[in-house]
Coordinates of C-alpha atoms and ligand atoms in Angstrom, one line a residue:
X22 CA -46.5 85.4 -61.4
X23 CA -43.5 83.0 -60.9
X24 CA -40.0 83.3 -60.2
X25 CA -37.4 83.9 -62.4
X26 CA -33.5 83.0 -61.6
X27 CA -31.4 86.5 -61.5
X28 CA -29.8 88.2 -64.8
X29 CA -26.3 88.3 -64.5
X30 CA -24.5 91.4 -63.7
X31 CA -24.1 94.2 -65.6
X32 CA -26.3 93.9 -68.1
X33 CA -27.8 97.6 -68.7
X34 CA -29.9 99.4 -70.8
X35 CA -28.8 101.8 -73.4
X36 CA -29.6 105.1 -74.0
X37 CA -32.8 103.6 -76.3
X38 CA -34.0 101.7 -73.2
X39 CA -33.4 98.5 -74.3
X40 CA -30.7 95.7 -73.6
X41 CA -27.2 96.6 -74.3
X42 CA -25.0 93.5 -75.0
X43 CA -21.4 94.6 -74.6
X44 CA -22.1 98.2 -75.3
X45 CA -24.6 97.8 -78.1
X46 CA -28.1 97.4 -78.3
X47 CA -29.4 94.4 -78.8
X48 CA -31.5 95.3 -82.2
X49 CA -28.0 96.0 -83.8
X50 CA -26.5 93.0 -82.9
X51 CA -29.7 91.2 -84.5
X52 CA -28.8 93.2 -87.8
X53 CA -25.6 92.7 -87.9
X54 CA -26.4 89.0 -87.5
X55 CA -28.6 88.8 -90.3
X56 CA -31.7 88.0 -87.6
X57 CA -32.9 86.0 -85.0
X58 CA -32.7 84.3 -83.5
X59 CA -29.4 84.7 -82.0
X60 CA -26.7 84.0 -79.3
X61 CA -24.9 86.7 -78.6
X62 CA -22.1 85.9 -76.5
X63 CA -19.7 88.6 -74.8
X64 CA -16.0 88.2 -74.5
X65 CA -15.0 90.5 -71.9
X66 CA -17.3 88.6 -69.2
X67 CA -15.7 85.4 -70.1
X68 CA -12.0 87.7 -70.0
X69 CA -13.9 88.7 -66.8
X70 CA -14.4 85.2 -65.2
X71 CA -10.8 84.4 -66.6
X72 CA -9.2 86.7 -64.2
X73 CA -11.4 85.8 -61.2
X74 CA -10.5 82.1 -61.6
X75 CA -6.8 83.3 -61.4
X76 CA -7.3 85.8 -58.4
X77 CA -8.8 82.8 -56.5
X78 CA -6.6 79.7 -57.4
X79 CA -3.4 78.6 -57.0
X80 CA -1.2 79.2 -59.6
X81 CA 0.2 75.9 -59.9
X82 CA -3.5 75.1 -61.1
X83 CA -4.3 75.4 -64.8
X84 CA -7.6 76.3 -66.0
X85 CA -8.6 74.0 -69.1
X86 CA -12.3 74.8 -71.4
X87 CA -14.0 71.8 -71.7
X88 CA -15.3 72.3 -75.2
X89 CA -18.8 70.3 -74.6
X90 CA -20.5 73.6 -72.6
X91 CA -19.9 75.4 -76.5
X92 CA -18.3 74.3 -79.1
X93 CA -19.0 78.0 -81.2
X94 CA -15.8 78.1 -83.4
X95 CA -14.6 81.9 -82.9
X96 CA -15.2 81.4 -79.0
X97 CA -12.8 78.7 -78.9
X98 CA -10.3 80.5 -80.9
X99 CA -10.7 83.4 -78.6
X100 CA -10.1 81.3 -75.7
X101 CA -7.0 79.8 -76.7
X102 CA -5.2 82.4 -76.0
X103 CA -6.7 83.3 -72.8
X104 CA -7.2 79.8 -71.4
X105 CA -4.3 77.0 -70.2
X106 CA -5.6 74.1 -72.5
X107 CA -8.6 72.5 -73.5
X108 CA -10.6 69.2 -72.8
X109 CA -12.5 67.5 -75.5
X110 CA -15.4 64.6 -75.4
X111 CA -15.0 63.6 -78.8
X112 CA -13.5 63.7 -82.2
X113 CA -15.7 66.1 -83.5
X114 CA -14.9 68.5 -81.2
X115 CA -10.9 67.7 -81.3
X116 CA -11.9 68.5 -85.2
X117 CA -13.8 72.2 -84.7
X118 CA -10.8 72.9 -82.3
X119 CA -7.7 72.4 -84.3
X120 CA -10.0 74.4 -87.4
X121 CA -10.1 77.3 -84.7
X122 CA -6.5 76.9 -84.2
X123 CA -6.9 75.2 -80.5
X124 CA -4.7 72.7 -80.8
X125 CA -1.5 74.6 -80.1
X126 CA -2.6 74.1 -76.3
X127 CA -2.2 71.2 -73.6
X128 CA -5.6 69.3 -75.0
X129 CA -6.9 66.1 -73.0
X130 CA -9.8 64.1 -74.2
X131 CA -12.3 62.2 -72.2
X132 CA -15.4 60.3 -72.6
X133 CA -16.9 56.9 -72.7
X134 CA -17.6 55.1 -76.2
X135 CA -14.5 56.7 -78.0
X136 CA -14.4 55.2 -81.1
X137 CA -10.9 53.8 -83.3
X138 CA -11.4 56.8 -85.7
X139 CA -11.6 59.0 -82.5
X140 CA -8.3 57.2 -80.5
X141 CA -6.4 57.4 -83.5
X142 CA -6.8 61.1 -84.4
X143 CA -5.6 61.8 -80.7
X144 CA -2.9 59.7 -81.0
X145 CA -1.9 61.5 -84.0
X146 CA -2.7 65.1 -82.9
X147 CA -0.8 64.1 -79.6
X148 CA -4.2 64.9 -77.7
X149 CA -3.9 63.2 -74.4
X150 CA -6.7 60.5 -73.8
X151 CA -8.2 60.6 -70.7
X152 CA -9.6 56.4 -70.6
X153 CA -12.5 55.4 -69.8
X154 CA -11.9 51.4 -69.8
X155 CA -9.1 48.8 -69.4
X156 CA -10.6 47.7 -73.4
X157 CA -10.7 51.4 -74.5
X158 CA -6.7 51.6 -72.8
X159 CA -6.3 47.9 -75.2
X160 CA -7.8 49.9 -78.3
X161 CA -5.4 52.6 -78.0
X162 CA -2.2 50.8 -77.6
X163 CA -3.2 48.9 -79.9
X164 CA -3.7 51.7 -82.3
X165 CA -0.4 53.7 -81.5
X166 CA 1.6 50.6 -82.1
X167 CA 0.2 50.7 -85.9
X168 CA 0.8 54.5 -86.1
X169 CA 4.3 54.1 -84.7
X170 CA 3.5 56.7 -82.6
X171 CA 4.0 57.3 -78.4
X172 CA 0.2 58.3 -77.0
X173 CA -0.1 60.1 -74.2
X174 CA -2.5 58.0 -72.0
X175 CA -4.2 59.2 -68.5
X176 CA -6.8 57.4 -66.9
X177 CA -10.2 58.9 -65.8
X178 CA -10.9 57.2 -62.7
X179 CA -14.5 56.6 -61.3
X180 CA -14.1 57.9 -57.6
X181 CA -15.4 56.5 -54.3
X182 CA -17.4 59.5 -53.4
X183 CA -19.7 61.6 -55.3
X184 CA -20.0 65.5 -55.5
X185 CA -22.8 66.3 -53.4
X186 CA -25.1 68.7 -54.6
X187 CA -24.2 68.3 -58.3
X188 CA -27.1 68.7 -60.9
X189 CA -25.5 65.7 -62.9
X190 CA -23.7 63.2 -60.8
X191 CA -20.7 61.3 -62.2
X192 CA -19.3 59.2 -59.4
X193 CA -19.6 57.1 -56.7
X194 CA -21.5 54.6 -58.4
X195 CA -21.7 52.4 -60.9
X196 CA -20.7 54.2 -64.0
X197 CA -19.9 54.4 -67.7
X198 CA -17.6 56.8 -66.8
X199 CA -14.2 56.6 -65.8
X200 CA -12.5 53.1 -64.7
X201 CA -13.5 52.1 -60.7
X202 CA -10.5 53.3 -58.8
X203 CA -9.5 49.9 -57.0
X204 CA -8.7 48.6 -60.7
X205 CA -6.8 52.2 -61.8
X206 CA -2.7 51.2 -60.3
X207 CA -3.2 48.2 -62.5
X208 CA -3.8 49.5 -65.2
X209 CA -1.7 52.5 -64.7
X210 CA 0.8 49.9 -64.9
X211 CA -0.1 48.1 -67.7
X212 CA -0.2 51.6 -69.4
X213 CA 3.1 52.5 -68.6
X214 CA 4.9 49.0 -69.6
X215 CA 3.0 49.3 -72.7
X216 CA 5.9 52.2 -73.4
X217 CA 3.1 55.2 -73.5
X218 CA 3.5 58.3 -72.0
X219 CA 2.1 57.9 -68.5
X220 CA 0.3 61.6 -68.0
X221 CA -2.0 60.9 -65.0
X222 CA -5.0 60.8 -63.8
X223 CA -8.1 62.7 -64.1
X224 CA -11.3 62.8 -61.6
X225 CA -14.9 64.3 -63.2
X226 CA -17.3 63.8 -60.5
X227 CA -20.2 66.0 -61.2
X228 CA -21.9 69.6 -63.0
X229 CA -23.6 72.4 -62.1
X230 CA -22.4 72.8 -58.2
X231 CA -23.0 75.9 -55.9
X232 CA -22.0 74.7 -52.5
X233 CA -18.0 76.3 -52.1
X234 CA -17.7 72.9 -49.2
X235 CA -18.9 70.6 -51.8
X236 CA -16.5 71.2 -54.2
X237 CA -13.7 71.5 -51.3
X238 CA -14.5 68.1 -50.2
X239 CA -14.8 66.6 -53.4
X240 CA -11.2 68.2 -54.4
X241 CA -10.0 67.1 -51.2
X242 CA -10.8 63.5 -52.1
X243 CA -9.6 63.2 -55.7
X244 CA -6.3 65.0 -54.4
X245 CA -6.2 62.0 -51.2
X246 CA -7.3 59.1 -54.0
X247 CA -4.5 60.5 -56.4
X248 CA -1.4 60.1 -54.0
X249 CA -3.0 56.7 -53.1
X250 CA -2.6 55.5 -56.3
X251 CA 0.3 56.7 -57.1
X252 CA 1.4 54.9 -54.0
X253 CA 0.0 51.2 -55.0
X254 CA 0.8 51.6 -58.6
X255 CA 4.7 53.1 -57.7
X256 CA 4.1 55.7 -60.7
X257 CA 4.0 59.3 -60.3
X258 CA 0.6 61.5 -61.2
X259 CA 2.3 64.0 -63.5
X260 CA -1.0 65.5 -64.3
X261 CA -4.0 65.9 -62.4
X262 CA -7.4 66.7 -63.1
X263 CA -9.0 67.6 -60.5
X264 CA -12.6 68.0 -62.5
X265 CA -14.7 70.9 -62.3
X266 CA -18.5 71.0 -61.7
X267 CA -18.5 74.7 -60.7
X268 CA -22.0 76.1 -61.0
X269 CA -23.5 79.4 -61.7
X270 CA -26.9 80.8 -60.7
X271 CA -29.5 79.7 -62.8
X272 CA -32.9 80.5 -60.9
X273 CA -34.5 82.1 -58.4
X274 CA -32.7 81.4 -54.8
X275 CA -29.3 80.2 -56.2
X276 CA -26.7 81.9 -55.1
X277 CA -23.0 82.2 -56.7
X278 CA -20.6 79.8 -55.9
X279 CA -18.0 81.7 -53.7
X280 CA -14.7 80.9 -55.6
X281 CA -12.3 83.0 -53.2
X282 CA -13.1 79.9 -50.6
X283 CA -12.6 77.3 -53.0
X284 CA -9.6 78.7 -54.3
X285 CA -7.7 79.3 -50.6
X286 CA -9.0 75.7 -49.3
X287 CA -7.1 74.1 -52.7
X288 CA -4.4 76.4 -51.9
X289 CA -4.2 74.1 -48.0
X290 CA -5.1 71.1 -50.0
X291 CA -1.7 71.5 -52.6
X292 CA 0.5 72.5 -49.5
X293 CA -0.8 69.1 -47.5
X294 CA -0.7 67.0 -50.0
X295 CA 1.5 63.6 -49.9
X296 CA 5.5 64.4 -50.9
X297 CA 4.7 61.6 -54.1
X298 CA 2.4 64.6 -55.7
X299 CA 5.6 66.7 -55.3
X300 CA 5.9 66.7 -59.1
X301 CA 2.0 66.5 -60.1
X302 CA 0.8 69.3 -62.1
X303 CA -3.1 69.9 -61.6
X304 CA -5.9 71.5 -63.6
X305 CA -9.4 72.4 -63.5
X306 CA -11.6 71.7 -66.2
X307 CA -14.3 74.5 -66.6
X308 CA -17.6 74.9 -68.9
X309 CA -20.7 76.9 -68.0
X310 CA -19.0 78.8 -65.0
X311 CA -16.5 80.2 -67.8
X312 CA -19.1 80.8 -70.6
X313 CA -22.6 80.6 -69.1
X314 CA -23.6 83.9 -67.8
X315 CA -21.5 85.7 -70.9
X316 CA -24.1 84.3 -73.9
X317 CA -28.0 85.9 -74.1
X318 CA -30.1 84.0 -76.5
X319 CA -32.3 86.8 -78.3
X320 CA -35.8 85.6 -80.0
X321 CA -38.2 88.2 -82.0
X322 CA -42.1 88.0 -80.6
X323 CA -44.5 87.0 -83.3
X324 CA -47.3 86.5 -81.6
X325 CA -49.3 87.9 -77.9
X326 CA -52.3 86.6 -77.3
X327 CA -54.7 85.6 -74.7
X328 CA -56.0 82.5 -73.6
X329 CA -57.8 81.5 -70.3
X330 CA -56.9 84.5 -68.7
X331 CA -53.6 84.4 -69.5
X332 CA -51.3 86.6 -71.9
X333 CA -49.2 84.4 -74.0
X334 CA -45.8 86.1 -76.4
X335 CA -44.7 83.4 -78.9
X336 CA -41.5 84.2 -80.6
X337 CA -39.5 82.4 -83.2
X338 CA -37.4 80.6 -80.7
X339 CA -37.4 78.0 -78.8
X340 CA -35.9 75.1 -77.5
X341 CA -34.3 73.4 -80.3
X342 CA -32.1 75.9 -79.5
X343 CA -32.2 76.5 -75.9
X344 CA -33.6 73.0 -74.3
X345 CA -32.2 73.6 -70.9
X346 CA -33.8 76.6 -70.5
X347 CA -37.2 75.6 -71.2
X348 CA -36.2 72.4 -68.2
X349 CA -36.0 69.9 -70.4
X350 CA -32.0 69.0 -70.3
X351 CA -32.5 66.9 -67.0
X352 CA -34.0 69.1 -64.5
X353 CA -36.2 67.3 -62.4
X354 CA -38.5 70.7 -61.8
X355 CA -38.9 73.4 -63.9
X356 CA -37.4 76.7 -63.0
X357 CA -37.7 80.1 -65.2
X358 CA -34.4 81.0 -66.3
X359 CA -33.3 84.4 -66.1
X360 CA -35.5 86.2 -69.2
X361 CA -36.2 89.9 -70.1
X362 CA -38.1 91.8 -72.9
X363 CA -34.9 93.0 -74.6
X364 CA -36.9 95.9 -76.4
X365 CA -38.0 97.4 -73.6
X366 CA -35.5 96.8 -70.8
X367 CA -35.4 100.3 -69.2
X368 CA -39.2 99.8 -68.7
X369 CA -41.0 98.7 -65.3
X370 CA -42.5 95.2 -65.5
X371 CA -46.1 95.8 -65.4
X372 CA -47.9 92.5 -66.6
X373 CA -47.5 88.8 -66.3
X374 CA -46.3 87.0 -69.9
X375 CA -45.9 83.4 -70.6
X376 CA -42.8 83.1 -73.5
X377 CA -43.0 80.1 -75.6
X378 CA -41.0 79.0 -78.8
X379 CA -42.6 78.1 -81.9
X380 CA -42.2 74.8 -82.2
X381 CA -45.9 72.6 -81.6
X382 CA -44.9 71.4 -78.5
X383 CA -46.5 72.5 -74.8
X384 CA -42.6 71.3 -73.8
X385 CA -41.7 74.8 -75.3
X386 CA -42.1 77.4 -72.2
X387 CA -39.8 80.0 -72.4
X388 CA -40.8 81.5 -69.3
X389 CA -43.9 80.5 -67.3
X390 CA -46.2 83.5 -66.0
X391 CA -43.0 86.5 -65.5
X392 CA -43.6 89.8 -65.2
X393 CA -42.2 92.1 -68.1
X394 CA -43.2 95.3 -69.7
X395 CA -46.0 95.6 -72.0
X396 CA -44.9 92.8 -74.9
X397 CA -45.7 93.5 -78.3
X398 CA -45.1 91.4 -81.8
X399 CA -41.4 92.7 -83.1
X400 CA -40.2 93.1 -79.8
X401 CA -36.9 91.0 -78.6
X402 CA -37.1 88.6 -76.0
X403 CA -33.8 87.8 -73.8
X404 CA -33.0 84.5 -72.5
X405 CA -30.1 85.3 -70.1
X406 CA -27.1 82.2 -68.9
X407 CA -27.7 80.9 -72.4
X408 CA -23.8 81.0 -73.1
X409 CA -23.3 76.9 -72.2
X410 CA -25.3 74.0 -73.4
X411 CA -27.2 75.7 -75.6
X412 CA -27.4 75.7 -79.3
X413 CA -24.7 72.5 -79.3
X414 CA -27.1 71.0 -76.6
X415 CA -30.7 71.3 -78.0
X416 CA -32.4 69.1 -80.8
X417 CA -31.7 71.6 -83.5
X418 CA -33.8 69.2 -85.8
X419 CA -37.1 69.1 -83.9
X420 CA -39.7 71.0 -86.1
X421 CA -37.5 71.8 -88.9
X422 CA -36.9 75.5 -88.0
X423 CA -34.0 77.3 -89.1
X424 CA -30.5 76.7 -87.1
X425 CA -29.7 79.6 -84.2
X426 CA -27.1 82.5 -85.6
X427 CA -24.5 83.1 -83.0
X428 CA -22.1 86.1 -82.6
X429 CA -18.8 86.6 -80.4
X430 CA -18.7 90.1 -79.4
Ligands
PLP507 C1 -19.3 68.2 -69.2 C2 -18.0 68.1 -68.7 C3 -17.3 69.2 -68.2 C4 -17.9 70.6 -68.1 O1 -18.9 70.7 -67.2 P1 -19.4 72.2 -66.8 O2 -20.6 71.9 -65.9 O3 -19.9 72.8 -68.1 O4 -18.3 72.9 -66.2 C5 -16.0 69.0 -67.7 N1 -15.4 67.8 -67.8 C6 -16.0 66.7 -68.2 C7 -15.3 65.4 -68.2 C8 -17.3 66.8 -68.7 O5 -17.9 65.7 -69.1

């Protein structure tokens, strides 16, 4: 038997003794769905999150969705009106948000390679862009001036100092991200004689974080690197972004990230900070920890069967819809993710399972040797954390199988 990482909490069973997903059991959600398999993702524990991100921040600190952790249309309409604004990473997803009626909110959009067709519907939706490049800053003006319109222009800068501990690291190297912070009062400069709107800056220097002193230092930092800049370049910061990278507990031994501490360290960080941020307005940009533990991914068991000694429950999942859980989106070691027989969740785990998708590819573990109930074909298999980077982060066209259903409850 092998570890698994913890199921969120409050997921219960029902008075059928299997999962309940916001109050119903998981075997009507899949028939209300039309099948599996299915992401089911519940609103009241992102609400839920929501509130605990403003119980723990500042309230001169604005909590933004960045769209790339899921993309699910009636998720992101749901959010607007719960959420400050939204941050985008391309023009697709600046596309699926104004169809779900995002738009109305602050929106900021960052990511390197942005192409013209991508600047220019910014610049026309009055998105701000978040640059990546002195060329990509070039492109933009440049663009604007032909549309006649002002953009709104911030510059993403590549920081000094990485976030330590991060799962995915984004600075404090050499980067394709962001523009190296010696270079950013320049071009601030350049920006701002250009006649754009000047909005800021904004600092992205890592995912997927647990450690509360990590993400205090790296905040720390990007607000010390802000006033600097603002200092050399004699603009002010009217927005900043102070990034993200909050984690949540994905396997066994992780523990929560304790928000109440990095909440009351930003708190000392705003009241310190240099009289020249006097005006800056800041965000935090927020995926998984938002929408993470609130989506289960719920596959159907087609096959058991034994082999080597082992007992093996196939289902018609897999991960061309959920890569990261099987430890294929970058992990360096493969970890179970939190996973339960959904059918029988009441039940005592009596016997060891290996899950696998059905896709002809050993790459497709599920969940290596855990111990569930008794697993039988037709039962439902839960994938727990599944509500960021999933289905909009897995090769949905590896094996041809039919695309994931997903349902906001
Ligand atoms: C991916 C990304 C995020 C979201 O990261 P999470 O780990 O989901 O919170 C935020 N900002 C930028 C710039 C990103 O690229």
């Amino acid at each position: 038997m092998k570890a698994m990482g913890p199921i969120p909490g409050g997921f219960e069973a029902g008075a059928d003794g299997s999962l309940a997903i916001a109050g119903t059991a998981a075997e009507a959600l899949v028939e209300l769905a039309g099948g599996t398999p299915l992401f089911v993702y519940d609103r009241q524990r992102i609400g839920e999150k929501v509130a605990r991100f403003r119980a723990a921040m500042p309230d001169n600190v604005a909590l933004h969705y960045a769209v790339k952790a899921n993309p699910y249309p009636s998720l992101l309409t749901w959010l607007a009106s719960h959420v400050d604004g939204f941050d985008l990473a391309s023009g697709g997803e600046l596309l699926t948000l104004e169809e779900a009626g995002g738009l109305a909110c602050p929106v900021s959009f960052a990511g390197p390679g942005k192409g013209d067709w991508e600047l220019e519907l910014a610049i026309e939706r009055g998105v701000t862009i978040n640059l990546e490049s002195e060329a990509e800053a070039a492109r933009a003006i440049a663009i604007a001036d032909r549309l006649g319109v002002q953009p709104k222009l911030a510059i993403r800068v590549n920081p000094p100092f990485a976030l330590k501990g991060a799962g995915m690291k984004m600075g404090g190297l050499a980067s394709p991200f962001g523009v190296d912070s010696e270079r950013v009062p320049t071009l601030a400069r350049r920006i701002a004689d250009a006649g754009a709107e000047w909005r800021g800056l904004h600092v992205y220097a890592g995912s997927q974080v647990l450690r509360a002193d990590a993400i205090i230092e790296m905040q720390r930092a990007t607000v010390a690197l802000a006033a600097e800049i603002a200092g050399s370049s004699g603009l002010p910061i009217p927005h900043l972004n102070l990034g993200g990278g909050f984690g949540i507990p994905y396997a066994s031994g992780d523990e929560p990230l304790d928000l109440d501490r990095v909440g009351s360290a930003l708190r000392d960080t705003l009241l310190d900070a240099p009289d020249v941020l006097n005006e800056t307005r800041y965000a935090i940009e927020l995926g998984r920890w938002l929408v993470g533990e609130a989506g289960v991914y719920l596959a159907r068991v087609v096959d058991v069967k034994q082999s080597g000694g082992r007992t093996f429950a196939i289902t018609d999942g897999g991960l061309h819809h959920v890569l990261a859980a099987s430890g294929n989106f970058g992990q360096t070691l493969r970890r179970n993710y939190p996973i339960a027989n959904a059918s029988r969740f009441a039940l005592r785990s009596s016997q060891v399972v290996t899950v696998t998708g059905c896709l002809c590819t050993p790459l497709d573990l599920l969940g290596d040797e855990v111990m569930m109930p008794g697993t039988r074909v037709g039962d439902l298999i839960a994938i727990f954390c599944a509500g960021a980077y999933g289905k909009s982060a897995s090769p949905a066209g590896f094996l041809s199988q039919p695309d994931a259903r997903e349902l906001l409850v």
